[in-house]
Amino acid sequence: MLSIKNLSASINGKTIIKGLNLEVKEGEVHAIMGPNGSGKSTLASVIAGRETFDVDEGTVTYMGKDLLELPAETRAREGIFLGFQYPVEIPGVSIANFMRTAINEKRKYLGLDPLTGAEFLRLMEEKKKMVDIQSKLTNRSVNEGFSGGEKKKNEIFQMALLEPRLAILDETDSGLDIDALKVVANGVNKLRRPDNATVVITHYQRLLDYITPDFVHVLYDGRIIKSGDKNLALELEEKGYEWVKKEAPAGV
Amino acid sequence: MKNDSDKILQEVTGSDYKYGFYTDIEMDQAPPGLTEDTIRFISAKKNEPEFMLEFRLKAFRHWQTLKEPEWAHVEYPPINYQDLIYYSAPRKRPKYDSLEEVDPELLETFEKLGIPLDEQKSLAGVAVDAVMDSVSVGSTFKKTLGEHGVIFCSFSEALQKHPELIKKHMGSVVPYTDNFFAALNSAVFSDGSFAYIPKGVRCPLELSTYFRINAANTGQFERTLIVAEEGSYVSYMEGCTAPIRDEHQLHAAIVEIIAHKDAEVKYSTVQNWWPGDKEGKGGVYNFVTKRGICEGEHSKISWTQVETGSAVTWKYPSLILRGDNSTGEFYSVAVTNNKQQADTGTKMIHLGKNTRSTIISKGISAGRSNNSYRGLVKTSKKAENARNFSQCDSLLLGDQCGAHTFPYLDVGNRSSIVEHEATTSKISEDQLFYCLQRGIDMEGAIGLIVNGYAKEVLSKLPMEFAVEAQKLLSISLEGSVG
Ligand SMILES: Nc1ncnc2c1ncn2[C@@H]1O[C@H](COP(=O)(O)OP(=O)(O)OP(=O)(O)O)[C@@H](O)[C@H]1O
Ligand SMILES: [Mg+2]
């Protein structure tokens, strides 16, 4: 589904991703871990098409298409969803209005009729239950005055509404209490289908108790220096990143 | 002393008319230039009562002593007032026979605004079908109003049918001595509207629909007078979301509102004059004097305006809160793009006790435009416990535009409380990318963010216009980022 080969990306001339390879297939869950500043969010932004980053080398193929050719909004409409590490506030725009616009843009792209107000409300009710989000939250402006946890839940709610094929969740578990963590994990698990895939970026092994990853990767200084199964996360928790650094064959 | 245009006038007109100026009454427009004769011509043409002519002449004589104001934060080439034409008869025949003859760009905008086909025709100056004929719509409308004793008609008609009401109120809020453009308007005003709500009547209709249909024919020097008698209520909507192109570059309107005891007037306007091309060429200059007076106790006037057009806008809807416990509100969204310049704001003059005013101003600047807000809040000695709250926000798109806020406070009473808050923000790349990532394209994203920003003001507009105003904001900013 997603195939990243030898990707290098920079911002303002500073190279952040340095020859990265990653292969994600349908139905899989991948976890990406790595120390602060190693380039996890940058990778997510580059996949989503954020133009502040320059792609200097490499290829990214998504569902057989050259992803790097597509503008960010087209990537989104093609089913790529990014759960932001720091969701931004949009004052005066209600979540309902925001998401209705988003869904109808996607539908238009896919050649479908827009959802009517009633249809959209029904869909929203259904997804609210699924991710256990409070009813009044959706009438509020996007992320405005939300607590840290509410912002993260709101990202999952949006994901549920958009039903992406490839979801990248950037530290969606950070700052969540244990109940909220379960809600987020539950959301991801319920939305899991054989034809979609999820990449979770996290610092904590505890999320992986709830979302079982097929692969765990360690991102270090712009490269994936080690990959393994869920046991790698446990090992990391125990030994820290220094251990992988030493383990990693030079030049990878 | 005779100048050239006087000479030409004389040659054209002969001299057997009693005012020393005569031209064929069938003539559709006055020759260019402005003299007392031009004013007599306009007044005669409109068959006005004597007092009206006197009023115009006094205003004209006063205007001649004035200089054009230069302090506004705008720049434009000097206007030669002797080159302008001060009277043209309303167009009787439609400009076009079908929509196909109309500028496709204009039609595209109508389309985006979702304006119904019949209205598109009417606005573009195309002959309209009998069904949607403005006369017939106008007359059902008038019948309903008539049953409630509400008078709502053109200024010219009011001068014929209700001269005593005009005589009593006209110029009582904006005297012709007020400023340069007010004096000019008072001398040469073309037409406008008059609304009168009798005592205790709640006007059963939004006074708006009618305007939509007639918007295309508004004159260059418009005059609006709204009188709300004791305990009455009216919501009045002027202007139009559709872009109005006009061969007249200078527009100088006057709006006067009078609210008596316990009366409430809601005045909303959406103005979208043609701003000119990207360089601002050919755009309309809009110099407007709008003022309301809360004459009686517990009266209330609110202005809500959405401004997106004009090359140059100079406009300060003001309120005088004379009655004790009266309330004034001002809600404004002003968008400038490309090379547009806007100098707008409001004045709240507190004279009565316990008077309250609220000012919410939202400026949006894009391109290389300049957007200034100027607000004066004044509380007089007698205005015990007067309160004002002002919130002036500016939103910038890109880094070539400017926003300026000039609050002036003049507090003459120790018990009054005046609060002012101001913010300047930018649409952040973070916000735009967040929208893009959800599948909303750049234009849609800017539209959403800007409408969110302006929501507090848009929500004050009558429903039907709020929806259009939202679309209008998005359209005005097309192509301004990225
Ligand atoms: N806009 C920017 N300008 C300059 N440097 C940037 C910019 N954005 C990111 N970087 C740098 O790129 C590097 C990688 O940042 P990134 O946000 O991808 O790290 P991360 O792995 O997500 O870290 P964290 O775990 O703290 O979220 C950091 O050194 C960061 O300072
Ligand atoms: Mg990060």
mmCIF file with all atom_site columns, N, CA and C in Angstrom, chain A residues 126-181:
data_model
loop_
_atom_site.group_PDB
_atom_site.id
_atom_site.type_symbol
_atom_site.label_atom_id
_atom_site.label_alt_id
_atom_site.label_comp_id
_atom_site.label_asym_id
_atom_site.label_entity_id
_atom_site.label_seq_id
_atom_site.pdbx_PDB_ins_code
_atom_site.Cartn_x
_atom_site.Cartn_y
_atom_site.Cartn_z
_atom_site.occupancy
_atom_site.B_iso_or_equiv
_atom_site.pdbx_formal_charge
_atom_site.auth_seq_id
_atom_site.auth_comp_id
_atom_site.auth_asym_id
_atom_site.auth_atom_id
_atom_site.pdbx_PDB_model_num
ATOM 1   N N  . GLU A 1 126 ? -23.237 8.149  14.958 1.00 0.00 ? 126 GLU A N  1
ATOM 2   C CA . GLU A 1 126 ? -22.703 6.787  14.935 1.00 0.00 ? 126 GLU A CA 1
ATOM 3   C C  . GLU A 1 126 ? -21.227 6.781  15.358 1.00 0.00 ? 126 GLU A C  1
ATOM 4   N N  . LYS A 1 127 ? -20.446 7.690  14.781 1.00 0.00 ? 127 LYS A N  1
ATOM 5   C CA . LYS A 1 127 ? -19.010 7.713  15.058 1.00 0.00 ? 127 LYS A CA 1
ATOM 6   C C  . LYS A 1 127 ? -18.700 8.238  16.458 1.00 0.00 ? 127 LYS A C  1
ATOM 7   N N  . LYS A 1 128 ? -19.570 9.124  16.923 1.00 0.00 ? 128 LYS A N  1
ATOM 8   C CA . LYS A 1 128 ? -19.388 9.626  18.287 1.00 0.00 ? 128 LYS A CA 1
ATOM 9   C C  . LYS A 1 128 ? -19.446 8.474  19.266 1.00 0.00 ? 128 LYS A C  1
ATOM 10  N N  . LYS A 1 129 ? -20.426 7.594  19.048 1.00 0.00 ? 129 LYS A N  1
ATOM 11  C CA . LYS A 1 129 ? -20.557 6.442  19.939 1.00 0.00 ? 129 LYS A CA 1
ATOM 12  C C  . LYS A 1 129 ? -19.323 5.574  19.845 1.00 0.00 ? 129 LYS A C  1
ATOM 13  N N  . MET A 1 130 ? -18.891 5.370  18.623 1.00 0.00 ? 130 MET A N  1
ATOM 14  C CA . MET A 1 130 ? -17.757 4.493  18.378 1.00 0.00 ? 130 MET A CA 1
ATOM 15  C C  . MET A 1 130 ? -16.505 4.944  19.131 1.00 0.00 ? 130 MET A C  1
ATOM 16  N N  . VAL A 1 131 ? -16.248 6.253  19.090 1.00 0.00 ? 131 VAL A N  1
ATOM 17  C CA . VAL A 1 131 ? -15.025 6.700  19.766 1.00 0.00 ? 131 VAL A CA 1
ATOM 18  C C  . VAL A 1 131 ? -15.323 7.338  21.112 1.00 0.00 ? 131 VAL A C  1
ATOM 19  N N  . ASP A 1 132 ? -16.604 7.230  21.533 1.00 0.00 ? 132 ASP A N  1
ATOM 20  C CA . ASP A 1 132 ? -16.952 7.682  22.858 1.00 0.00 ? 132 ASP A CA 1
ATOM 21  C C  . ASP A 1 132 ? -16.577 9.149  23.088 1.00 0.00 ? 132 ASP A C  1
ATOM 22  N N  . ILE A 1 133 ? -17.033 10.000 22.171 1.00 0.00 ? 133 ILE A N  1
ATOM 23  C CA . ILE A 1 133 ? -16.728 11.420 22.297 1.00 0.00 ? 133 ILE A CA 1
ATOM 24  C C  . ILE A 1 133 ? -17.972 12.123 22.825 1.00 0.00 ? 133 ILE A C  1
ATOM 25  N N  . GLN A 1 134 ? -17.758 13.145 23.626 1.00 0.00 ? 134 GLN A N  1
ATOM 26  C CA . GLN A 1 134 ? -18.899 13.844 24.205 1.00 0.00 ? 134 GLN A CA 1
ATOM 27  C C  . GLN A 1 134 ? -19.661 14.626 23.150 1.00 0.00 ? 134 GLN A C  1
ATOM 28  N N  . SER A 1 135 ? -20.972 14.591 23.265 1.00 0.00 ? 135 SER A N  1
ATOM 29  C CA . SER A 1 135 ? -21.819 15.202 22.261 1.00 0.00 ? 135 SER A CA 1
ATOM 30  C C  . SER A 1 135 ? -21.533 16.678 22.045 1.00 0.00 ? 135 SER A C  1
ATOM 31  N N  . LYS A 1 136 ? -21.343 17.404 23.136 1.00 0.00 ? 136 LYS A N  1
ATOM 32  C CA . LYS A 1 136 ? -21.226 18.846 22.954 1.00 0.00 ? 136 LYS A CA 1
ATOM 33  C C  . LYS A 1 136 ? -19.895 19.251 22.315 1.00 0.00 ? 136 LYS A C  1
ATOM 34  N N  . LEU A 1 137 ? -18.942 18.371 22.318 1.00 0.00 ? 137 LEU A N  1
ATOM 35  C CA . LEU A 1 137 ? -17.645 18.698 21.750 1.00 0.00 ? 137 LEU A CA 1
ATOM 36  C C  . LEU A 1 137 ? -17.748 19.066 20.261 1.00 0.00 ? 137 LEU A C  1
ATOM 37  N N  . THR A 1 138 ? -18.635 18.392 19.549 1.00 0.00 ? 138 THR A N  1
ATOM 38  C CA . THR A 1 138 ? -18.702 18.606 18.103 1.00 0.00 ? 138 THR A CA 1
ATOM 39  C C  . THR A 1 138 ? -19.320 19.955 17.729 1.00 0.00 ? 138 THR A C  1
ATOM 40  N N  . ASN A 1 139 ? -19.979 20.603 18.692 1.00 0.00 ? 139 ASN A N  1
ATOM 41  C CA . ASN A 1 139 ? -20.509 21.935 18.387 1.00 0.00 ? 139 ASN A CA 1
ATOM 42  C C  . ASN A 1 139 ? -19.481 23.017 18.647 1.00 0.00 ? 139 ASN A C  1
ATOM 43  N N  . ARG A 1 140 ? -18.425 22.630 19.305 1.00 0.00 ? 140 ARG A N  1
ATOM 44  C CA . ARG A 1 140 ? -17.403 23.629 19.611 1.00 0.00 ? 140 ARG A CA 1
ATOM 45  C C  . ARG A 1 140 ? -16.476 23.831 18.426 1.00 0.00 ? 140 ARG A C  1
ATOM 46  N N  . SER A 1 141 ? -15.745 24.953 18.475 1.00 0.00 ? 141 SER A N  1
ATOM 47  C CA . SER A 1 141 ? -14.804 25.228 17.400 1.00 0.00 ? 141 SER A CA 1
ATOM 48  C C  . SER A 1 141 ? -13.670 24.215 17.432 1.00 0.00 ? 141 SER A C  1
ATOM 49  N N  . VAL A 1 142 ? -13.137 23.925 16.264 1.00 0.00 ? 142 VAL A N  1
ATOM 50  C CA . VAL A 1 142 ? -12.103 22.904 16.124 1.00 0.00 ? 142 VAL A CA 1
ATOM 51  C C  . VAL A 1 142 ? -10.940 23.146 17.092 1.00 0.00 ? 142 VAL A C  1
ATOM 52  N N  . ASN A 1 143 ? -10.820 22.252 18.053 1.00 0.00 ? 143 ASN A N  1
ATOM 53  C CA . ASN A 1 143 ? -9.714  22.244 19.023 1.00 0.00 ? 143 ASN A CA 1
ATOM 54  C C  . ASN A 1 143 ? -9.620  23.471 19.929 1.00 0.00 ? 143 ASN A C  1
ATOM 55  N N  . GLU A 1 144 ? -10.521 24.424 19.764 1.00 0.00 ? 144 GLU A N  1
ATOM 56  C CA . GLU A 1 144 ? -10.371 25.658 20.533 1.00 0.00 ? 144 GLU A CA 1
ATOM 57  C C  . GLU A 1 144 ? -10.706 25.414 22.006 1.00 0.00 ? 144 GLU A C  1
ATOM 58  N N  . GLY A 1 145 ? -9.749  25.657 22.841 1.00 0.00 ? 145 GLY A N  1
ATOM 59  C CA . GLY A 1 145 ? -9.949  25.477 24.276 1.00 0.00 ? 145 GLY A CA 1
ATOM 60  C C  . GLY A 1 145 ? -10.082 24.019 24.686 1.00 0.00 ? 145 GLY A C  1
ATOM 61  N N  . PHE A 1 146 ? -9.765  23.100 23.794 1.00 0.00 ? 146 PHE A N  1
ATOM 62  C CA . PHE A 1 146 ? -9.825  21.681 24.151 1.00 0.00 ? 146 PHE A CA 1
ATOM 63  C C  . PHE A 1 146 ? -8.667  21.339 25.079 1.00 0.00 ? 146 PHE A C  1
ATOM 64  N N  . SER A 1 147 ? -8.905  20.403 25.964 1.00 0.00 ? 147 SER A N  1
ATOM 65  C CA . SER A 1 147 ? -7.787  19.899 26.764 1.00 0.00 ? 147 SER A CA 1
ATOM 66  C C  . SER A 1 147 ? -6.920  19.044 25.854 1.00 0.00 ? 147 SER A C  1
ATOM 67  N N  . GLY A 1 148 ? -5.712  18.759 26.303 1.00 0.00 ? 148 GLY A N  1
ATOM 68  C CA . GLY A 1 148 ? -4.803  17.951 25.501 1.00 0.00 ? 148 GLY A CA 1
ATOM 69  C C  . GLY A 1 148 ? -5.445  16.631 25.080 1.00 0.00 ? 148 GLY A C  1
ATOM 70  N N  . GLY A 1 149 ? -6.084  15.969 26.026 1.00 0.00 ? 149 GLY A N  1
ATOM 71  C CA . GLY A 1 149 ? -6.723  14.690 25.750 1.00 0.00 ? 149 GLY A CA 1
ATOM 72  C C  . GLY A 1 149 ? -7.889  14.829 24.774 1.00 0.00 ? 149 GLY A C  1
ATOM 73  N N  . GLU A 1 150 ? -8.666  15.903 24.941 1.00 0.00 ? 150 GLU A N  1
ATOM 74  C CA . GLU A 1 150 ? -9.801  16.119 24.039 1.00 0.00 ? 150 GLU A CA 1
ATOM 75  C C  . GLU A 1 150 ? -9.338  16.320 22.600 1.00 0.00 ? 150 GLU A C  1
ATOM 76  N N  . LYS A 1 151 ? -8.226  17.024 22.465 1.00 0.00 ? 151 LYS A N  1
ATOM 77  C CA . LYS A 1 151 ? -7.692  17.229 21.109 1.00 0.00 ? 151 LYS A CA 1
ATOM 78  C C  . LYS A 1 151 ? -7.348  15.898 20.454 1.00 0.00 ? 151 LYS A C  1
ATOM 79  N N  . LYS A 1 152 ? -6.734  15.017 21.225 1.00 0.00 ? 152 LYS A N  1
ATOM 80  C CA . LYS A 1 152 ? -6.328  13.731 20.674 1.00 0.00 ? 152 LYS A CA 1
ATOM 81  C C  . LYS A 1 152 ? -7.544  12.874 20.324 1.00 0.00 ? 152 LYS A C  1
ATOM 82  N N  . LYS A 1 153 ? -8.532  12.906 21.213 1.00 0.00 ? 153 LYS A N  1
ATOM 83  C CA . LYS A 1 153 ? -9.755  12.146 20.935 1.00 0.00 ? 153 LYS A CA 1
ATOM 84  C C  . LYS A 1 153 ? -10.444 12.681 19.686 1.00 0.00 ? 153 LYS A C  1
ATOM 85  N N  . ASN A 1 154 ? -10.370 13.990 19.550 1.00 0.00 ? 154 ASN A N  1
ATOM 86  C CA . ASN A 1 154 ? -10.982 14.620 18.389 1.00 0.00 ? 154 ASN A CA 1
ATOM 87  C C  . ASN A 1 154 ? -10.313 14.161 17.094 1.00 0.00 ? 154 ASN A C  1
ATOM 88  N N  . GLU A 1 155 ? -9.012  13.927 17.147 1.00 0.00 ? 155 GLU A N  1
ATOM 89  C CA . GLU A 1 155 ? -8.313  13.414 15.970 1.00 0.00 ? 155 GLU A CA 1
ATOM 90  C C  . GLU A 1 155 ? -8.849  12.025 15.598 1.00 0.00 ? 155 GLU A C  1
ATOM 91  N N  . ILE A 1 156 ? -9.052  11.203 16.626 1.00 0.00 ? 156 ILE A N  1
ATOM 92  C CA . ILE A 1 156 ? -9.571  9.854  16.368 1.00 0.00 ? 156 ILE A CA 1
ATOM 93  C C  . ILE A 1 156 ? -11.001 9.914  15.828 1.00 0.00 ? 156 ILE A C  1
ATOM 94  N N  . PHE A 1 157 ? -11.774 10.863 16.363 1.00 0.00 ? 157 PHE A N  1
ATOM 95  C CA . PHE A 1 157 ? -13.143 11.048 15.883 1.00 0.00 ? 157 PHE A CA 1
ATOM 96  C C  . PHE A 1 157 ? -13.140 11.415 14.397 1.00 0.00 ? 157 PHE A C  1
ATOM 97  N N  . GLN A 1 158 ? -12.242 12.318 14.033 1.00 0.00 ? 158 GLN A N  1
ATOM 98  C CA . GLN A 1 158 ? -12.146 12.712 12.623 1.00 0.00 ? 158 GLN A CA 1
ATOM 99  C C  . GLN A 1 158 ? -11.712 11.536 11.757 1.00 0.00 ? 158 GLN A C  1
ATOM 100 N N  . MET A 1 159 ? -10.824 10.738 12.300 1.00 0.00 ? 159 MET A N  1
ATOM 101 C CA . MET A 1 159 ? -10.384 9.559  11.563 1.00 0.00 ? 159 MET A CA 1
ATOM 102 C C  . MET A 1 159 ? -11.561 8.612  11.334 1.00 0.00 ? 159 MET A C  1
ATOM 103 N N  . ALA A 1 160 ? -12.367 8.459  12.375 1.00 0.00 ? 160 ALA A N  1
ATOM 104 C CA . ALA A 1 160 ? -13.521 7.571  12.259 1.00 0.00 ? 160 ALA A CA 1
ATOM 105 C C  . ALA A 1 160 ? -14.475 8.072  11.174 1.00 0.00 ? 160 ALA A C  1
ATOM 106 N N  . LEU A 1 161 ? -14.650 9.379  11.104 1.00 0.00 ? 161 LEU A N  1
ATOM 107 C CA . LEU A 1 161 ? -15.555 9.943  10.101 1.00 0.00 ? 161 LEU A CA 1
ATOM 108 C C  . LEU A 1 161 ? -15.003 9.777  8.685  1.00 0.00 ? 161 LEU A C  1
ATOM 109 N N  . LEU A 1 162 ? -13.709 9.917  8.538  1.00 0.00 ? 162 LEU A N  1
ATOM 110 C CA . LEU A 1 162 ? -13.121 9.906  7.201  1.00 0.00 ? 162 LEU A CA 1
ATOM 111 C C  . LEU A 1 162 ? -12.764 8.500  6.703  1.00 0.00 ? 162 LEU A C  1
ATOM 112 N N  . GLU A 1 163 ? -12.756 7.522  7.607  1.00 0.00 ? 163 GLU A N  1
ATOM 113 C CA . GLU A 1 163 ? -12.440 6.136  7.255  1.00 0.00 ? 163 GLU A CA 1
ATOM 114 C C  . GLU A 1 163 ? -11.267 6.027  6.286  1.00 0.00 ? 163 GLU A C  1
ATOM 115 N N  . PRO A 1 164 ? -10.075 6.419  6.755  1.00 0.00 ? 164 PRO A N  1
ATOM 116 C CA . PRO A 1 164 ? -8.925  6.415  5.844  1.00 0.00 ? 164 PRO A CA 1
ATOM 117 C C  . PRO A 1 164 ? -8.441  5.000  5.515  1.00 0.00 ? 164 PRO A C  1
ATOM 118 N N  . ARG A 1 165 ? -7.689  4.898  4.433  1.00 0.00 ? 165 ARG A N  1
ATOM 119 C CA . ARG A 1 165 ? -7.033  3.633  4.091  1.00 0.00 ? 165 ARG A CA 1
ATOM 120 C C  . ARG A 1 165 ? -5.699  3.534  4.817  1.00 0.00 ? 165 ARG A C  1
ATOM 121 N N  . LEU A 1 166 ? -5.045  4.693  4.923  1.00 0.00 ? 166 LEU A N  1
ATOM 122 C CA . LEU A 1 166 ? -3.773  4.715  5.640  1.00 0.00 ? 166 LEU A CA 1
ATOM 123 C C  . LEU A 1 166 ? -3.839  5.814  6.695  1.00 0.00 ? 166 LEU A C  1
ATOM 124 N N  . ALA A 1 167 ? -3.816  5.398  7.961  1.00 0.00 ? 167 ALA A N  1
ATOM 125 C CA . ALA A 1 167 ? -3.843  6.385  9.037  1.00 0.00 ? 167 ALA A CA 1
ATOM 126 C C  . ALA A 1 167 ? -2.475  6.435  9.694  1.00 0.00 ? 167 ALA A C  1
ATOM 127 N N  . ILE A 1 168 ? -1.968  7.662  9.860  1.00 0.00 ? 168 ILE A N  1
ATOM 128 C CA . ILE A 1 168 ? -0.703  7.840  10.571 1.00 0.00 ? 168 ILE A CA 1
ATOM 129 C C  . ILE A 1 168 ? -1.032  8.617  11.833 1.00 0.00 ? 168 ILE A C  1
ATOM 130 N N  . LEU A 1 169 ? -0.816  8.008  12.975 1.00 0.00 ? 169 LEU A N  1
ATOM 131 C CA . LEU A 1 169 ? -1.190  8.665  14.228 1.00 0.00 ? 169 LEU A CA 1
ATOM 132 C C  . LEU A 1 169 ? 0.076   9.094  14.951 1.00 0.00 ? 169 LEU A C  1
ATOM 133 N N  . ASP A 1 170 ? 0.293   10.394 14.976 1.00 0.00 ? 170 ASP A N  1
ATOM 134 C CA . ASP A 1 170 ? 1.533   10.924 15.544 1.00 0.00 ? 170 ASP A CA 1
ATOM 135 C C  . ASP A 1 170 ? 1.356   11.223 17.027 1.00 0.00 ? 170 ASP A C  1
ATOM 136 N N  . GLU A 1 171 ? 1.839   10.320 17.846 1.00 0.00 ? 171 GLU A N  1
ATOM 137 C CA . GLU A 1 171 ? 1.767   10.462 19.299 1.00 0.00 ? 171 GLU A CA 1
ATOM 138 C C  . GLU A 1 171 ? 0.362   10.775 19.794 1.00 0.00 ? 171 GLU A C  1
ATOM 139 N N  . THR A 1 172 ? -0.601  10.093 19.210 1.00 0.00 ? 172 THR A N  1
ATOM 140 C CA . THR A 1 172 ? -1.984  10.300 19.627 1.00 0.00 ? 172 THR A CA 1
ATOM 141 C C  . THR A 1 172 ? -2.181  9.836  21.066 1.00 0.00 ? 172 THR A C  1
ATOM 142 N N  . ASP A 1 173 ? -1.259  9.013  21.556 1.00 0.00 ? 173 ASP A N  1
ATOM 143 C CA . ASP A 1 173 ? -1.401  8.505  22.922 1.00 0.00 ? 173 ASP A CA 1
ATOM 144 C C  . ASP A 1 173 ? -0.773  9.422  23.973 1.00 0.00 ? 173 ASP A C  1
ATOM 145 N N  . SER A 1 174 ? 0.018   10.390 23.521 1.00 0.00 ? 174 SER A N  1
ATOM 146 C CA . SER A 1 174 ? 0.689   11.246 24.510 1.00 0.00 ? 174 SER A CA 1
ATOM 147 C C  . SER A 1 174 ? -0.319  12.111 25.244 1.00 0.00 ? 174 SER A C  1
ATOM 148 N N  . GLY A 1 175 ? -0.150  12.208 26.518 1.00 0.00 ? 175 GLY A N  1
ATOM 149 C CA . GLY A 1 175 ? -0.997  13.088 27.317 1.00 0.00 ? 175 GLY A CA 1
ATOM 150 C C  . GLY A 1 175 ? -2.380  12.537 27.598 1.00 0.00 ? 175 GLY A C  1
ATOM 151 N N  . LEU A 1 176 ? -2.604  11.263 27.309 1.00 0.00 ? 176 LEU A N  1
ATOM 152 C CA . LEU A 1 176 ? -3.927  10.697 27.572 1.00 0.00 ? 176 LEU A CA 1
ATOM 153 C C  . LEU A 1 176 ? -3.953  9.967  28.913 1.00 0.00 ? 176 LEU A C  1
ATOM 154 N N  . ASP A 1 177 ? -5.077  10.098 29.623 1.00 0.00 ? 177 ASP A N  1
ATOM 155 C CA . ASP A 1 177 ? -5.227  9.279  30.819 1.00 0.00 ? 177 ASP A CA 1
ATOM 156 C C  . ASP A 1 177 ? -5.550  7.853  30.369 1.00 0.00 ? 177 ASP A C  1
ATOM 157 N N  . ILE A 1 178 ? -5.562  6.956  31.291 1.00 0.00 ? 178 ILE A N  1
ATOM 158 C CA . ILE A 1 178 ? -5.651  5.545  30.919 1.00 0.00 ? 178 ILE A CA 1
ATOM 159 C C  . ILE A 1 178 ? -6.975  5.215  30.213 1.00 0.00 ? 178 ILE A C  1
ATOM 160 N N  . ASP A 1 179 ? -8.065  5.892  30.649 1.00 0.00 ? 179 ASP A N  1
ATOM 161 C CA . ASP A 1 179 ? -9.357  5.640  29.997 1.00 0.00 ? 179 ASP A CA 1
ATOM 162 C C  . ASP A 1 179 ? -9.352  6.163  28.562 1.00 0.00 ? 179 ASP A C  1
ATOM 163 N N  . ALA A 1 180 ? -8.800  7.376  28.407 1.00 0.00 ? 180 ALA A N  1
ATOM 164 C CA . ALA A 1 180 ? -8.759  7.970  27.072 1.00 0.00 ? 180 ALA A CA 1
ATOM 165 C C  . ALA A 1 180 ? -7.865  7.130  26.155 1.00 0.00 ? 180 ALA A C  1
ATOM 166 N N  . LEU A 1 181 ? -6.808  6.602  26.732 1.00 0.00 ? 181 LEU A N  1
ATOM 167 C CA . LEU A 1 181 ? -5.904  5.759  25.950 1.00 0.00 ? 181 LEU A CA 1
ATOM 168 C C  . LEU A 1 181 ? -6.658  4.553  25.398 1.00 0.00 ? 181 LEU A C  1
#
